[in-house]
Short mmCIF file of C-alpha atoms in Angstrom, two decimals:
data_model
loop_
_atom_site.label_atom_id
_atom_site.label_comp_id
_atom_site.label_asym_id
_atom_site.label_seq_id
_atom_site.Cartn_x
_atom_site.Cartn_y
_atom_site.Cartn_z
CA UNK A 338 55.81 40.87 -8.79
CA UNK A 339 52.13 40.42 -10.33
CA UNK A 340 51.30 36.89 -10.66
CA UNK A 341 49.91 35.77 -13.74
CA UNK A 342 45.88 34.72 -13.61
CA UNK A 343 44.74 31.76 -13.86
CA UNK A 344 43.86 30.69 -17.35
CA UNK A 345 40.36 31.10 -18.16
CA UNK A 346 40.50 27.07 -19.09
CA UNK A 347 41.98 26.37 -15.74
CA UNK A 348 38.87 28.53 -14.53
CA UNK A 349 36.09 26.06 -15.87
CA UNK A 350 38.00 23.22 -15.12
CA UNK A 351 38.43 24.45 -11.44
CA UNK A 352 34.75 25.02 -11.12
CA UNK A 353 33.68 21.76 -13.41
CA UNK A 354 35.49 19.99 -10.87
CA UNK A 355 34.37 21.82 -7.63
CA UNK A 356 30.11 21.38 -8.84
CA UNK A 357 31.03 17.45 -10.26
CA UNK A 358 33.83 16.52 -7.10
CA UNK A 359 31.64 13.75 -6.21
CA UNK A 360 32.40 12.24 -9.91
CA UNK A 361 35.57 13.47 -10.51
CA UNK A 362 37.26 11.21 -6.67
CA UNK A 363 34.66 7.61 -7.38
CA UNK A 364 36.16 7.78 -11.00
CA UNK A 365 39.85 8.48 -9.97
CA UNK A 366 38.89 5.46 -6.81
CA UNK A 367 37.29 3.39 -10.21
CA UNK A 368 40.60 3.46 -11.98
CA UNK A 369 42.69 2.51 -8.86
CA UNK A 370 40.14 -0.47 -8.67
CA UNK A 371 41.06 -1.11 -13.18
CA UNK A 372 45.06 -0.70 -11.87
CA UNK A 373 44.70 -3.40 -9.61
CA UNK A 374 41.87 -5.59 -11.23
CA UNK A 375 44.54 -5.91 -14.31
CA UNK A 376 47.54 -6.39 -12.30
CA UNK A 377 46.11 -9.36 -11.00
CA UNK A 378 44.63 -10.27 -14.18
CA UNK A 379 47.68 -10.10 -15.66
CA UNK A 380 49.11 -12.41 -12.95
CA UNK A 381 46.94 -15.18 -13.39
CA UNK A 382 45.25 -14.50 -10.16
CA UNK A 383 41.56 -14.40 -10.62
CA UNK A 384 40.51 -12.30 -7.62
CA UNK A 385 41.15 -9.28 -10.07
CA UNK A 386 37.10 -10.39 -12.47
CA UNK A 387 35.96 -9.31 -8.55
CA UNK A 388 37.87 -5.78 -8.59
CA UNK A 389 37.29 -5.74 -12.35
CA UNK A 390 33.34 -5.47 -11.39
CA UNK A 391 33.60 -2.85 -8.51
CA UNK A 392 35.44 -0.55 -11.79
CA UNK A 393 33.58 -1.22 -13.97
CA UNK A 394 30.11 0.25 -10.91
CA UNK A 395 32.42 2.87 -10.19
CA UNK A 396 32.65 4.21 -13.58
CA UNK A 397 29.15 3.69 -14.63
CA UNK A 398 28.29 5.39 -11.46
CA UNK A 399 30.66 8.37 -12.12
CA UNK A 400 28.71 8.75 -15.50
CA UNK A 401 25.03 9.43 -13.38
CA UNK A 402 26.99 11.82 -10.95
CA UNK A 403 27.92 14.17 -14.17
CA UNK A 404 24.40 13.59 -14.87
CA UNK A 405 23.31 14.31 -11.76
CA UNK A 406 25.33 15.20 -8.95
CA UNK A 407 23.02 15.19 -6.66
CA UNK A 408 22.11 11.08 -7.70
CA UNK A 409 22.42 9.47 -4.57
CA UNK A 410 24.21 6.58 -6.28
CA UNK A 411 25.40 4.55 -2.41
CA UNK A 412 21.83 3.77 -2.29
CA UNK A 413 21.67 2.40 -5.92
CA UNK A 414 22.33 -1.36 -6.87
CA UNK A 415 25.33 -2.75 -7.33
CA UNK A 416 23.79 -3.79 -10.34
CA UNK A 417 25.92 -3.50 -13.40
CA UNK A 418 23.43 -4.51 -16.16
CA UNK A 419 20.58 -2.03 -14.29
CA UNK A 420 23.45 0.33 -13.96
CA UNK A 421 24.35 0.32 -17.44
CA UNK A 422 20.47 0.60 -18.52
CA UNK A 423 20.06 4.24 -17.09
CA UNK A 424 23.26 5.23 -18.40
CA UNK A 425 22.38 4.39 -21.46
CA UNK A 426 19.44 6.36 -21.09
CA UNK A 427 20.99 9.39 -20.06
CA UNK A 428 23.68 9.41 -22.89
CA UNK A 429 21.32 7.45 -25.13
CA UNK A 430 23.98 8.62 -28.14
CA UNK A 431 26.81 5.86 -26.65
CA UNK A 432 24.86 2.88 -27.53
CA UNK A 433 26.14 1.04 -24.01
CA UNK A 434 23.41 -1.74 -24.98
CA UNK A 435 26.33 -3.47 -27.23
CA UNK A 436 27.99 -4.51 -23.85
CA UNK A 437 25.58 -5.67 -21.87
CA UNK A 438 26.58 -9.24 -22.05
CA UNK A 439 29.88 -7.74 -20.39
CA UNK A 440 27.78 -6.14 -17.57
CA UNK A 441 26.41 -9.54 -16.60
CA UNK A 442 29.30 -11.80 -17.19
CA UNK A 443 30.96 -9.23 -14.84
CA UNK A 444 27.97 -9.42 -12.27
CA UNK A 445 28.29 -12.78 -11.97
CA UNK A 446 31.86 -12.52 -11.28
CA UNK A 447 31.56 -10.56 -8.51
CA UNK A 448 29.14 -12.76 -7.46
CA UNK A 449 32.11 -14.80 -6.89
CA UNK A 450 33.22 -12.92 -3.33
CA UNK A 451 31.17 -15.82 -1.47
CA UNK A 452 31.44 -19.39 -1.98
CA UNK A 453 27.73 -20.15 -1.90
CA UNK A 454 26.10 -17.64 -4.37
CA UNK A 455 23.24 -19.67 -6.94
CA UNK A 456 24.37 -16.73 -9.42
CA UNK A 457 28.48 -16.88 -9.07
CA UNK A 458 30.50 -17.46 -12.63
CA UNK A 459 31.17 -21.34 -12.63
CA UNK A 460 34.28 -20.62 -15.17
CA UNK A 461 36.04 -17.94 -15.47
CA UNK A 462 39.33 -16.38 -17.55
CA UNK A 463 42.11 -14.31 -18.20
CA UNK A 464 40.63 -14.26 -21.36
CA UNK A 465 38.17 -11.73 -19.79
CA UNK A 466 41.40 -8.48 -19.37
CA UNK A 467 40.59 -7.74 -22.66
CA UNK A 468 36.55 -7.13 -22.92
CA UNK A 469 36.94 -5.47 -19.52
CA UNK A 470 39.79 -3.15 -21.08
CA UNK A 471 37.45 -2.53 -24.05
CA UNK A 472 34.90 -1.24 -22.12
CA UNK A 473 37.19 0.27 -19.29
CA UNK A 474 38.57 2.66 -22.04
CA UNK A 475 35.75 3.07 -24.58
CA UNK A 476 34.32 5.04 -20.79
CA UNK A 477 37.11 7.02 -20.39
CA UNK A 478 37.38 7.64 -23.73
CA UNK A 479 33.52 9.20 -23.43
CA UNK A 480 33.65 10.78 -19.96
CA UNK A 481 30.52 13.50 -20.31
CA UNK A 482 32.82 16.53 -19.42
CA UNK A 483 35.60 18.75 -21.51
CA UNK A 484 38.20 17.12 -22.53
CA UNK A 485 40.42 19.61 -19.45
CA UNK A 486 38.40 17.76 -16.89
CA UNK A 487 38.69 14.43 -18.46
CA UNK A 488 42.73 15.03 -17.70
CA UNK A 489 41.98 15.31 -14.61
CA UNK A 490 39.98 12.01 -13.77
CA UNK A 491 39.16 8.94 -14.11
CA UNK A 492 42.57 6.34 -15.95
CA UNK A 493 44.46 9.80 -17.20
CA UNK A 494 45.78 11.42 -14.86
CA UNK A 495 47.00 7.66 -14.08
CA UNK A 496 48.73 7.32 -17.72
CA UNK A 497 49.74 10.79 -17.90
CA UNK A 498 52.28 10.60 -14.64
CA UNK A 499 55.44 10.00 -16.67
CA UNK A 500 55.04 13.26 -18.72
CA UNK A 501 56.26 15.03 -16.15
CA UNK A 502 58.34 13.83 -12.99
CA UNK A 503 61.24 13.14 -14.50
CA UNK A 504 59.50 10.39 -16.35
CA UNK A 505 58.51 8.13 -13.49
CA UNK A 506 56.07 5.20 -14.71
CA UNK A 507 54.22 4.86 -11.09
CA UNK A 508 52.57 1.44 -10.63
CA UNK A 509 49.02 2.51 -11.55
CA UNK A 510 50.41 4.00 -14.81
CA UNK A 511 52.20 0.63 -15.35
CA UNK A 512 49.73 -1.80 -14.67
CA UNK A 513 46.90 0.03 -16.26
CA UNK A 514 49.76 0.51 -19.70
CA UNK A 515 50.72 -3.14 -19.64
CA UNK A 516 49.74 -5.00 -22.20
CA UNK A 517 46.35 -3.20 -22.72
CA UNK A 518 45.02 -3.78 -26.40
CA UNK A 519 42.25 -1.40 -25.72
CA UNK A 520 44.71 1.61 -24.70
CA UNK A 521 48.18 1.18 -26.82
CA UNK A 522 46.50 2.23 -30.00
CA UNK A 523 45.51 5.62 -28.18
CA UNK A 524 48.67 6.61 -26.47
CA UNK A 525 50.06 8.45 -28.97
CA UNK A 526 46.95 10.75 -29.75
CA UNK A 527 46.09 10.70 -25.35
CA UNK A 528 50.14 12.10 -25.01
CA UNK A 529 49.62 14.97 -27.86
CA UNK A 530 46.15 15.91 -26.49
CA UNK A 531 47.55 16.07 -22.69
CA UNK A 532 50.18 18.30 -23.91
CA UNK A 533 47.80 20.66 -25.96
CA UNK A 534 45.66 20.96 -22.12
CA UNK A 535 48.81 21.79 -20.46
CA UNK A 536 48.92 24.16 -22.33
CA UNK A 537 45.70 25.51 -22.67
CA UNK A 538 45.10 25.44 -18.74
CA UNK A 539 48.87 27.33 -18.14
CA UNK A 540 49.29 29.02 -21.50
CA UNK A 541 52.20 31.21 -19.57
CA UNK A 542 54.26 27.88 -19.09
CA UNK A 543 57.02 25.80 -20.42
CA UNK A 544 56.10 22.45 -21.29
#
């Protein structure tokens, strides 16, 4: 029996992911940092701020890798304001300057890793989670790639996991979605869009 050849969308996905492997891999780790940050902050543990800052950094560096797969992101500064400015220059239509105060705040949160950092935040609150959610969801929704690629990277493989696998909700999916005010309004559309993407990738399959 002849096997059904992969769809043109699937072929395009495979080619893009091969060419942008560094970006998609980094965004996957960024999504894991984000889920862990939410888990900690929702349970009142301020160490989540550091993981939140790491998630922001990796998302921003992922954007730079989408723009230039050869960008030496490991050699770039950890400064979130500088990274935000760099991404803003590459993608001016996103108008990222509005997130500059958040980048500065989470940069200071990141400095709390050591007790003697002079630039470390003097006060942290779990209320910062809403700002983190708003920014990460904004970056996720605007990933510079086709939508069939979007659902293979960042938070999307995690939050759509329960669509298959007998509706199993993974810990990653649970903590990304739990009490996420920025994400909740988008979930119905994301579910429909994901179903459409599956049809595009595997038109002969039953979904």
